[in-house]
Coordinates of C-alpha atoms (C1' of nucleotides) in Angstrom, one line a residue:
Chain A
M27 CA 94.1 47.6 86.6
D28 CA 96.1 45.6 86.4
A29 CA 96.9 45.6 89.9
R30 CA 96.3 41.5 90.2
T31 CA 100.0 40.7 90.3
S32 CA 101.0 38.8 93.0
N33 CA 102.6 42.0 95.2
A34 CA 100.1 44.5 94.3
T35 CA 99.6 45.6 97.9
E36 CA 103.1 45.2 99.3
I37 CA 103.9 48.1 96.3
D38 CA 100.3 49.9 96.6
S39 CA 102.0 50.2 100.3
R40 CA 104.8 52.1 99.7
P41 CA 104.8 56.1 100.7
T42 CA 103.3 58.3 97.9
N43 CA 106.5 59.9 97.1
N44 CA 107.8 59.3 93.6
L45 CA 111.9 58.6 94.3
L46 CA 110.6 55.7 96.2
R47 CA 107.8 54.2 94.2
R48 CA 110.5 54.2 91.4
L49 CA 112.9 51.7 93.1
S50 CA 112.9 48.0 92.5
Q51 CA 111.5 45.8 95.3
A52 CA 114.7 44.4 96.1
D53 CA 116.4 48.7 96.2
F54 CA 113.0 49.1 98.2
A55 CA 113.8 45.8 100.3
L56 CA 117.1 47.5 101.7
L57 CA 115.6 50.4 102.5
A58 CA 112.0 49.4 103.9
P59 CA 113.1 48.2 107.5
H60 CA 114.0 51.3 108.5
V61 CA 111.4 53.9 106.6
M62 CA 109.2 55.6 109.1
V63 CA 106.1 57.4 107.8
E64 CA 105.7 60.8 109.9
N65 CA 103.2 63.9 109.7
A66 CA 104.8 66.9 109.4
T67 CA 102.7 70.4 110.0
A68 CA 103.5 73.3 108.1
N69 CA 106.6 75.5 109.0
E70 CA 107.6 73.1 110.8
L71 CA 111.3 73.8 110.4
L72 CA 113.5 70.1 109.0
Y73 CA 116.4 71.5 109.3
N74 CA 118.5 74.8 110.1
P75 CA 121.5 75.8 108.6
G76 CA 124.5 74.5 111.0
D77 CA 122.7 71.1 112.0
D78 CA 124.6 68.1 111.4
V79 CA 122.3 66.0 108.7
Q80 CA 121.1 63.0 109.8
V81 CA 117.7 61.9 108.3
V82 CA 116.1 62.2 105.0
H83 CA 113.2 63.2 104.6
F84 CA 110.4 62.2 101.4
P85 CA 107.6 63.7 100.9
C86 CA 104.9 61.8 100.2
G87 CA 101.0 62.8 98.5
P88 CA 100.6 66.7 99.1
A89 CA 103.3 67.6 101.3
L90 CA 105.3 70.1 100.3
A91 CA 109.6 71.5 101.1
T92 CA 111.3 74.5 100.8
F93 CA 115.5 75.4 100.9
V94 CA 115.6 78.6 103.1
V95 CA 118.6 80.5 102.2
P96 CA 119.0 82.6 105.2
N97 CA 120.1 86.3 105.1
E98 CA 121.9 88.0 107.3
D99 CA 118.9 91.2 107.6
G100 CA 116.7 88.6 107.9
R101 CA 115.0 88.9 104.0
D102 CA 115.6 84.7 103.9
V103 CA 114.9 83.8 100.6
E104 CA 113.7 79.9 99.3
T105 CA 114.6 78.4 96.8
I106 CA 113.3 75.1 95.6
L107 CA 110.1 73.2 96.4
V108 CA 110.2 69.7 96.7
G109 CA 107.3 67.7 97.3
R110 CA 106.6 64.0 96.5
E111 CA 109.4 63.8 93.0
G112 CA 112.2 63.8 95.8
A113 CA 113.9 64.1 98.9
V114 CA 115.5 66.6 101.7
G115 CA 118.7 66.0 103.7
G116 CA 121.5 64.6 102.9
I117 CA 120.9 63.8 98.6
V118 CA 123.9 65.5 97.8
S119 CA 126.0 65.6 100.9
E120 CA 125.4 62.0 101.7
G121 CA 124.7 63.6 105.1
Y122 CA 126.6 63.8 108.5
L123 CA 127.6 67.8 107.5
P124 CA 126.0 70.9 108.7
A125 CA 122.8 72.1 106.6
Y126 CA 123.9 75.3 104.5
T127 CA 120.2 76.2 104.2
R128 CA 116.8 76.3 106.2
I129 CA 114.6 73.1 105.0
C130 CA 111.1 74.4 106.2
V131 CA 108.0 72.2 105.3
K132 CA 105.8 74.6 102.9
F133 CA 102.9 72.4 103.1
G134 CA 101.4 70.1 105.5
G135 CA 101.5 66.4 104.9
P136 CA 103.4 62.9 105.3
F137 CA 106.7 62.5 105.5
A138 CA 109.1 59.1 105.3
R139 CA 112.3 59.3 107.0
I140 CA 114.8 57.1 106.9
H141 CA 118.0 58.3 108.5
V142 CA 121.1 58.8 106.6
S143 CA 123.3 55.7 107.8
K144 CA 121.2 53.5 106.8
L145 CA 120.4 55.1 103.3
E146 CA 124.2 55.2 102.9
A147 CA 124.5 51.2 103.9
A148 CA 121.5 50.2 101.2
K149 CA 123.7 52.6 98.4
Q150 CA 126.6 50.5 99.7
R151 CA 125.1 47.2 98.9
S152 CA 122.6 48.3 95.9
P153 CA 124.4 50.0 92.8
S154 CA 121.1 50.1 91.1
L155 CA 119.8 51.9 94.2
R156 CA 123.4 54.3 94.1
H157 CA 122.6 55.0 91.2
V158 CA 118.5 56.3 91.6
F159 CA 119.5 58.6 94.0
A160 CA 122.7 60.2 92.2
R161 CA 120.1 60.5 89.6
Y162 CA 117.4 62.3 91.4
A163 CA 121.0 64.7 93.2
D164 CA 121.7 65.8 89.6
C165 CA 117.8 67.1 88.6
M166 CA 117.9 68.4 91.8
L167 CA 120.8 70.3 90.6
A168 CA 119.7 70.9 87.2
Q169 CA 116.2 72.4 89.8
I170 CA 118.4 75.0 91.9
F171 CA 120.8 75.9 88.5
Q172 CA 117.4 77.1 87.1
S173 CA 116.2 78.5 89.9
T174 CA 119.3 81.0 90.3
A175 CA 118.6 82.2 86.5
C176 CA 115.3 82.6 87.3
N177 CA 115.8 85.3 90.0
A178 CA 117.7 86.7 87.3
I179 CA 116.0 88.0 84.5
H180 CA 112.4 87.2 84.5
S181 CA 110.3 89.2 85.7
I182 CA 107.7 88.9 89.3
E183 CA 105.0 88.0 87.6
Q184 CA 106.6 85.3 85.6
R185 CA 107.7 83.9 88.8
T186 CA 104.6 83.9 90.9
A187 CA 102.4 82.0 88.0
K188 CA 105.4 79.5 87.8
W189 CA 105.6 79.5 91.9
M190 CA 101.6 78.9 91.6
L191 CA 102.3 75.5 88.9
A192 CA 104.9 74.3 90.5
A193 CA 102.9 74.1 94.2
M194 CA 99.9 72.7 92.1
E195 CA 101.8 70.0 90.2
R196 CA 103.2 68.9 93.6
T197 CA 100.2 68.9 95.4
G198 CA 97.9 67.5 92.9
D199 CA 94.6 69.5 94.2
A200 CA 93.1 71.5 91.0
S201 CA 92.9 74.9 92.5
S202 CA 94.0 76.3 96.0
V203 CA 97.0 77.3 96.7
P204 CA 96.8 78.1 101.2
L205 CA 99.3 81.2 101.2
T206 CA 99.1 84.6 102.3
H207 CA 100.2 87.6 100.3
E208 CA 102.7 88.3 102.9
Q209 CA 104.2 85.1 102.5
L210 CA 104.3 84.7 98.3
A211 CA 106.0 87.6 98.9
T212 CA 108.5 86.4 101.1
L213 CA 108.9 83.8 99.1
L214 CA 110.1 85.4 95.8
G215 CA 111.8 87.6 97.8
V216 CA 109.5 90.6 96.9
G217 CA 108.3 93.4 98.5
R218 CA 104.5 92.7 99.3
S219 CA 102.8 95.4 98.2
Y220 CA 103.9 94.3 94.6
A221 CA 103.2 91.0 94.9
S222 CA 99.9 92.4 96.1
R223 CA 99.3 94.0 92.9
V224 CA 100.5 90.9 90.6
L225 CA 97.9 89.2 92.2
Q226 CA 95.3 91.5 91.5
S227 CA 96.2 91.8 88.1
F228 CA 95.9 87.9 87.2
K229 CA 92.4 88.2 89.1
A230 CA 91.3 91.2 87.0
E231 CA 92.6 89.3 84.5
G232 CA 90.6 85.8 85.7
V233 CA 93.2 84.2 86.2
L234 CA 93.2 83.7 90.1
D235 CA 91.4 84.8 93.0
T236 CA 91.9 85.5 96.5
R237 CA 91.1 84.4 99.5
R238 CA 91.8 85.9 102.6
G239 CA 94.8 83.3 103.5
S240 CA 95.2 81.5 100.1
I241 CA 94.7 82.2 96.3
L242 CA 92.7 80.3 94.7
V243 CA 93.5 79.4 90.5
R244 CA 91.0 79.7 87.9
N245 CA 92.9 79.6 84.8
R246 CA 95.7 76.8 85.0
E247 CA 96.4 77.4 81.2
G248 CA 96.0 81.6 81.9
L249 CA 98.8 80.9 84.4
R250 CA 101.2 79.0 81.9
L251 CA 100.7 81.8 79.6
R252 CA 102.2 83.9 82.3
A253 CA 104.6 82.2 84.0
C254 CA 108.3 81.3 82.5
M255 CA 109.7 78.1 81.2
C256 CA 111.7 77.4 84.2
N257 CA 109.5 74.2 85.1
E258 CA 109.1 72.8 81.3
A259 CA 112.9 73.0 81.4
V260 CA 113.4 71.4 84.6
K261 CA 110.3 68.8 84.1
M262 CA 112.4 67.9 80.8
H263 CA 115.8 67.4 82.4
F264 CA 113.6 64.8 85.9
E265 CA 112.0 63.2 82.0
E266 CA 114.9 62.1 80.8
V267 CA 116.8 61.0 83.4
L268 CA 114.6 59.6 85.6
R269 CA 111.3 59.2 83.6
G270 CA 108.3 59.4 85.8
V271 CA 109.0 60.6 89.3
Y272 CA 108.0 64.4 88.5
P273 CA 104.3 64.7 88.8
T274 CA 102.3 66.0 86.0
E275 CA 98.8 66.2 85.2
E276 CA 98.9 63.4 83.4
G277 CA 99.2 61.1 86.5
E278 CA 101.5 59.6 88.7
P279 CA 104.3 57.9 87.7
Q280 CA 102.7 54.1 87.5
L281 CA 105.1 51.3 89.2
G282 CA 106.6 48.5 87.9
M283 CA 109.7 50.2 87.1
R284 CA 110.5 47.7 84.4
S285 CA 107.9 49.3 81.6
K286 CA 107.9 44.8 80.5
R287 CA 104.3 43.8 81.3
Chain B
M12 CA 159.4 74.6 105.3
D13 CA 159.1 70.5 106.1
A14 CA 159.6 69.9 102.1
R15 CA 162.7 67.6 103.3
T16 CA 159.9 64.6 103.8
S17 CA 161.0 62.1 101.7
N18 CA 158.0 62.9 98.9
A19 CA 158.2 66.1 98.8
T20 CA 158.7 66.4 94.9
E21 CA 156.2 63.7 94.0
I22 CA 153.0 66.0 96.5
D23 CA 154.6 69.4 94.7
S24 CA 154.0 67.4 91.5
R25 CA 150.5 67.7 91.6
P26 CA 148.5 69.7 89.7
T27 CA 147.9 73.2 91.6
N28 CA 144.0 72.4 92.4
N29 CA 143.1 72.3 96.1
L30 CA 140.8 69.8 95.6
L31 CA 143.7 67.2 94.1
R32 CA 146.0 68.7 96.5
R33 CA 143.5 67.6 100.0
L34 CA 143.6 64.2 99.5
S35 CA 145.4 61.6 100.9
Q36 CA 149.0 60.1 99.2
A37 CA 146.8 56.7 99.0
D38 CA 143.7 57.9 97.4
F39 CA 146.2 60.7 95.2
A40 CA 147.4 57.8 93.9
L41 CA 144.6 56.0 92.7
L42 CA 144.0 58.8 90.5
A43 CA 147.2 59.9 89.3
P44 CA 147.6 57.2 86.5
H45 CA 144.2 59.2 84.5
V46 CA 145.1 63.1 86.0
M47 CA 146.1 64.6 82.7
V48 CA 146.5 67.8 82.5
E49 CA 145.6 70.3 79.7
N50 CA 145.7 73.6 78.8
A51 CA 142.0 75.4 77.7
T52 CA 141.4 78.9 76.3
A53 CA 138.9 81.0 78.2
N54 CA 135.1 80.9 76.2
E55 CA 136.3 77.2 75.2
L56 CA 133.3 74.9 76.1
L57 CA 133.7 71.8 78.2
Y58 CA 129.4 70.9 78.3
N59 CA 126.7 71.8 76.2
P60 CA 122.9 71.0 77.8
G61 CA 123.0 67.7 77.1
D62 CA 126.1 66.6 76.3
D63 CA 127.0 63.5 77.8
V64 CA 128.5 64.0 81.2
Q65 CA 132.4 61.7 80.8
V66 CA 135.4 64.0 82.3
V67 CA 135.8 65.8 85.3
H68 CA 138.0 68.9 84.9
F69 CA 139.7 70.4 87.3
P70 CA 140.4 74.2 87.2
C71 CA 144.4 75.1 87.5
G72 CA 146.2 77.8 88.7
P73 CA 144.4 80.7 88.0
A74 CA 142.5 78.5 86.0
L75 CA 138.0 80.0 86.4
A76 CA 135.1 78.1 84.3
T77 CA 131.5 79.0 84.7
F78 CA 127.9 77.2 84.7
V79 CA 125.8 78.8 82.4
V80 CA 122.0 78.3 82.1
P81 CA 120.6 78.8 78.0
N82 CA 117.2 80.6 78.0
E83 CA 115.2 79.9 75.4
D84 CA 115.0 84.1 74.2
G85 CA 119.1 83.5 74.4
R86 CA 119.7 85.8 78.1
D87 CA 122.3 83.2 79.1
V88 CA 122.8 83.3 82.2
E89 CA 126.2 82.4 84.7
T90 CA 125.7 81.2 87.9
I91 CA 128.8 80.3 89.5
L92 CA 132.4 80.8 89.6
V93 CA 134.3 77.5 90.0
G94 CA 138.1 77.6 90.2
R95 CA 141.1 75.7 91.7
E96 CA 139.0 75.1 95.0
G97 CA 136.8 72.2 92.7
A98 CA 135.6 70.6 89.3
V99 CA 133.0 70.5 86.9
G100 CA 131.3 67.5 85.5
G101 CA 129.3 65.0 87.2
I102 CA 130.6 66.4 90.7
V103 CA 127.4 65.9 91.7
S104 CA 125.6 63.1 88.9
E105 CA 128.3 60.3 89.2
G106 CA 128.8 61.4 85.8
Y107 CA 126.7 59.4 82.5
L108 CA 124.2 62.3 82.4
P109 CA 123.5 64.4 79.9
A110 CA 125.0 67.7 81.5
Y111 CA 121.9 70.0 81.9
T112 CA 124.3 73.1 81.6
R113 CA 126.6 75.1 79.9
I114 CA 129.9 75.0 81.1
C115 CA 132.7 77.9 79.9
V116 CA 136.2 78.2 80.5
K117 CA 136.1 81.5 81.3
F118 CA 139.9 82.3 82.5
G119 CA 141.9 80.4 80.9
G120 CA 144.1 78.3 82.5
P121 CA 145.6 74.7 82.9
F122 CA 142.8 72.2 84.0
A123 CA 143.7 68.7 85.0
R124 CA 141.0 65.9 83.8
I125 CA 140.1 62.8 84.5
H126 CA 137.0 60.6 83.4
V127 CA 134.9 60.4 85.9
S128 CA 134.7 56.4 85.3
K129 CA 137.9 56.6 86.9
L130 CA 137.0 58.4 89.6
E131 CA 134.2 56.5 90.5
A132 CA 136.4 53.2 90.3
A133 CA 138.8 54.9 92.4
K134 CA 135.9 56.4 94.6
Q135 CA 134.4 52.4 94.9
R136 CA 137.8 51.3 96.5
S137 CA 138.6 54.0 99.2
P138 CA 136.2 55.6 101.1
S139 CA 137.8 58.5 102.3
L140 CA 138.2 59.4 98.3
R141 CA 134.5 59.4 97.6
H142 CA 134.2 61.1 101.7
V143 CA 135.9 64.0 100.0
F144 CA 133.8 64.5 97.1
A145 CA 130.9 64.1 98.7
R146 CA 131.8 67.0 100.8
Y147 CA 132.9 69.0 98.0
A148 CA 129.5 68.8 96.2
D149 CA 127.5 70.0 99.3
C150 CA 129.8 73.0 99.2
M151 CA 128.9 73.0 95.1
L152 CA 125.4 73.0 96.3
A153 CA 125.7 75.7 98.9
Q154 CA 127.1 77.7 96.5
I155 CA 124.5 77.6 93.7
F156 CA 121.6 78.1 96.8
Q157 CA 123.3 81.3 98.0
S158 CA 124.0 82.0 94.3
T159 CA 120.0 81.7 93.9
A160 CA 119.3 83.9 97.2
C161 CA 121.6 86.6 96.0
N162 CA 120.2 87.1 92.3
A163 CA 116.9 86.9 94.6
I164 CA 117.4 90.1 96.3
H165 CA 120.9 91.5 96.2
S166 CA 121.9 95.2 94.0
I167 CA 123.0 94.9 90.6
E168 CA 125.9 96.9 92.6
Q169 CA 126.3 94.1 95.1
R170 CA 126.6 91.6 92.5
T171 CA 129.3 93.1 90.9
A172 CA 131.3 94.0 93.7
K173 CA 131.1 90.1 94.7
W174 CA 131.7 89.1 91.2
M175 CA 135.5 91.0 91.0
L176 CA 136.1 89.7 94.5
A177 CA 135.1 86.5 93.7
A178 CA 137.3 85.9 90.5
M179 CA 140.1 87.6 92.5
E180 CA 140.3 85.6 94.8
R181 CA 140.8 82.1 92.9
T182 CA 143.1 83.5 90.0
G183 CA 145.1 84.7 92.1
D184 CA 145.2 87.8 90.8
A185 CA 146.0 90.9 92.1
S186 CA 144.2 93.1 90.6
S187 CA 143.1 93.0 86.9
V188 CA 140.2 90.8 85.2
P189 CA 139.9 90.9 81.4
L190 CA 136.2 91.6 81.4
T191 CA 134.2 93.8 78.9
H192 CA 131.7 95.8 80.0
E193 CA 128.9 93.7 77.6
Q194 CA 130.5 90.3 79.3
L195 CA 130.4 91.7 82.8
A196 CA 126.7 92.3 82.1
T197 CA 125.3 89.2 80.7
L198 CA 127.3 87.1 82.9
L199 CA 124.7 89.0 85.7
G200 CA 122.2 89.0 83.6
V201 CA 122.0 92.7 83.3
G202 CA 121.6 95.6 80.8
R203 CA 125.0 96.9 79.0
S204 CA 124.6 100.1 80.1
Y205 CA 123.4 100.2 83.9
A206 CA 126.8 97.3 84.3
S207 CA 129.1 100.6 82.8
R208 CA 127.1 103.1 84.5
V209 CA 127.4 101.0 88.0
L210 CA 131.4 100.3 87.1
Q211 CA 131.5 103.9 86.6
S212 CA 130.6 104.7 90.1
F213 CA 132.9 102.4 91.8
K214 CA 135.5 104.4 89.2
A215 CA 134.0 107.7 90.8
E216 CA 135.0 106.2 94.3
G217 CA 138.4 105.2 93.3
V218 CA 137.3 101.3 94.3
L219 CA 138.6 100.7 90.5
D220 CA 139.3 101.8 87.3
T221 CA 138.2 100.6 83.8
R222 CA 140.6 99.6 80.2
R223 CA 139.4 98.9 77.0
G224 CA 138.4 95.4 78.0
S225 CA 139.6 94.7 81.1
I226 CA 138.9 95.8 85.3
L227 CA 141.6 97.5 87.4
V228 CA 140.5 96.3 91.3
R229 CA 142.5 99.5 93.3
N230 CA 140.9 99.3 96.1
R231 CA 139.5 95.8 97.3
E232 CA 138.3 96.6 100.9
G233 CA 136.5 99.8 99.1
L234 CA 135.2 96.4 96.6
R235 CA 134.6 94.3 100.1
L236 CA 132.5 97.3 101.0
R237 CA 130.0 97.2 98.3
A238 CA 129.7 93.5 98.0
C239 CA 127.3 91.7 100.0
M240 CA 127.9 88.7 102.1
C241 CA 127.3 85.6 99.7
N242 CA 130.9 85.0 99.2
E243 CA 131.6 85.2 103.0
A244 CA 129.1 82.7 103.4
V245 CA 129.9 80.0 101.2
K246 CA 133.4 80.3 102.3
M247 CA 132.2 79.6 105.4
H248 CA 130.6 76.6 105.0
F249 CA 134.0 75.6 102.6
E250 CA 135.8 76.3 105.9
E251 CA 133.8 74.4 107.9
V252 CA 133.7 70.8 105.5
L253 CA 137.1 71.0 103.4
R254 CA 138.8 73.4 105.4
G255 CA 141.3 74.8 103.5
V256 CA 140.5 74.3 100.0
Y257 CA 139.0 77.9 99.3
P258 CA 141.5 80.1 98.1
T259 CA 142.1 83.1 100.1
E260 CA 144.3 85.5 100.8
E261 CA 146.5 84.2 103.0
G262 CA 147.6 81.8 100.9
E263 CA 146.8 78.6 99.9
P264 CA 146.0 75.7 101.7
Q265 CA 149.1 73.5 102.9
L266 CA 149.5 69.5 101.6
G267 CA 149.4 67.1 104.5
M268 CA 145.9 67.1 105.0
R269 CA 146.7 65.0 108.8
S270 CA 147.8 68.1 110.8
K271 CA 150.0 66.0 112.8
R272 CA 153.8 66.4 112.5
Chain C
dT21 C1' 77.4 90.9 119.0
dT22 C1' 81.2 92.8 119.7
dA23 C1' 86.0 93.3 119.7
dG24 C1' 90.2 92.8 118.6
dG25 C1' 93.6 91.2 115.3
dT26 C1' 95.9 89.8 110.8
dC27 C1' 94.9 90.2 105.7
dT28 C1' 93.9 93.3 101.8
dG29 C1' 93.8 96.5 98.5
dT30 C1' 95.5 101.0 97.0
dC31 C1' 98.1 105.3 97.1
dC32 C1' 101.9 107.6 96.9
dA33 C1' 107.0 109.3 96.2
dC34 C1' 110.9 107.1 95.3
dT35 C1' 114.8 103.9 93.7
dT36 C1' 116.7 100.7 90.5
dG37 C1' 116.9 98.9 86.6
dT38 C1' 115.9 99.0 80.8
dG39 C1' 116.9 99.6 76.1
dC40 C1' 117.6 102.5 72.9
dA41 C1' 120.7 105.7 70.6
dC42 C1' 125.1 108.0 69.4
dA43 C1' 128.9 110.9 70.0
dC44 C1' 133.5 109.4 70.0
dA45 C1' 137.9 106.7 72.2
dG46 C1' 141.4 103.3 71.4
dG47 C1' 143.8 99.0 69.3
dA48 C1' 144.5 96.2 65.5
dC49 C1' 145.4 96.0 61.0
dC50 C1' 147.0 97.4 56.5
Chain D
dG25 C1' 149.3 107.3 59.4
dG26 C1' 144.5 106.5 58.8
dT27 C1' 140.5 102.8 58.4
dC28 C1' 137.6 100.3 60.6
dC29 C1' 135.6 98.3 64.2
dT30 C1' 134.8 97.1 68.3
dG31 C1' 134.4 99.0 73.3
dT32 C1' 132.9 102.6 76.2
dG33 C1' 130.4 107.0 78.0
dT34 C1' 126.1 109.5 78.8
dG35 C1' 121.5 110.8 77.5
dC36 C1' 116.8 110.4 77.7
dA37 C1' 112.2 107.7 78.0
dC38 C1' 110.3 104.3 81.0
dA39 C1' 109.4 100.1 83.0
dA40 C1' 109.4 97.4 87.2
dG41 C1' 109.8 96.8 92.1
dT42 C1' 110.6 99.4 96.4
dG43 C1' 108.7 100.4 101.5
dG44 C1' 106.0 102.9 104.2
dA45 C1' 101.4 104.7 104.8
dC46 C1' 96.2 103.3 105.8
dA47 C1' 91.1 102.4 105.3
dG48 C1' 88.6 98.6 105.3
dA49 C1' 87.3 93.8 105.3
dC50 C1' 87.8 89.2 107.3
dC51 C1' 87.9 85.6 110.5
dT52 C1' 88.2 84.5 115.1
dA53 C1' 86.8 84.8 120.0
dA54 C1' 84.6 85.7 123.7

DNA sequence: TTAGGTCTGTCCACTTGTGCACACAGGACC
DNA sequence: GGTCCTGTGTGCACAAGTGGACAGACCTAA
């Protein structure tokens, strides 16, 4: 509604990644020449364990990436989801180290990419830019900590509901998650038949519906009732540390990070 | 054996924290004036959620800290152990942010402390120092990722064995862990009676023995056989990224990080 | 329109872990 | 030397989750 500011076009042309959109114009200008947006499709691997981390990927729009911890016996575990609120690759390590986890595109979409060396050079020049990334790294850490606790004490039912909500918040899609029962089970690190049963019980309660290869959410509030509060805890930390970056149902963070005018 | 270098005394007087000992002399010199070593006792809280993180704590000797994720229903979960291989507080966030987790002294001992502002100032002046801390942050991240996966798919038996080994590697103590069954159970996020039963089965197999308030390890190799490989996976990452920082049974990292001479 | 592969719902026997209860053992303190 | 408290060992009923199996449903492609 105040899209008539002189630089609205320039701002709106930024990739739809909340982290990038939160940057001041000056900071974004440092990165802009090196940012490239490309599409990635579901299941594409951004990094494998041991890969040299050289590129930071910012999921845009409905794109979603996950960190997958491989396991000797093949039972890989998905840990955290990263959508347009964040970025993956060298966020904590500042790059040039072997990746520990696999990073996998969960839902396809555009990804903004920048070489770590360019990002680090920009951080060198702008403390405020460094600061935003340090803050995001802290939020990502919080997310993983919460995941660890969640896996330790919450039921599969709770975690299923939590995962669905987290995915929907990030993609912005109102209703459907393209996932087979098998995939959902793997992602939670549980058996397929039990995952099916949980979905079945949700279905019986009218919370969601199942299609071949996708899950439809019928009653988001019901889902929230059945989920643990882990999402909320993490969201609060995001709000405290990086106000407006975490996607919510009320809408995206507005541009113009300085709240004046 | 080459303890006759001119500055041997100065080096040996460094706190017995492997991260600090890995620093070049020049880098350590930047920190030294601001480092203070103080003892902390078990169960002391270094941070509570929401606290402003202003001090970095480096566990020395047998000291051990843990990150505890509090839970709405009071079922707190301990996540990762940090001993003399690392540090806690503002490692990822670079300080001045509200703590997300509780940080608790698990086993008492000396802690070297430095104010985040001093550490950050030193990083500003020395890229190599910054680099060491970025690398450690990456290792810590790996540790948490592995924990998340471990909690998702490994049995309580495996996790108990893993925890015992991890604690012993870090404290260097050959045999005894001062822990009640209750504490062990809480720390793993499981019921007390089941934890007792697992210990009982280990005892029956001659792997460990129980005393009132502490657990004695009888057969470390047996413990390793019963543990998951999560420790090893993390250890490998440490070795790759920060060779010699992770404590092992073979001994501590030797000083003089440049291997020449 | 049929064939074939994948996904889904459900059954079953089994293991893992929970939560409560209770007897009793080990120390610490008077 | 008794008292009291906390910690330990164990029994039981139950809940949660596993892993294999299989029939049928859905979709695609020929």
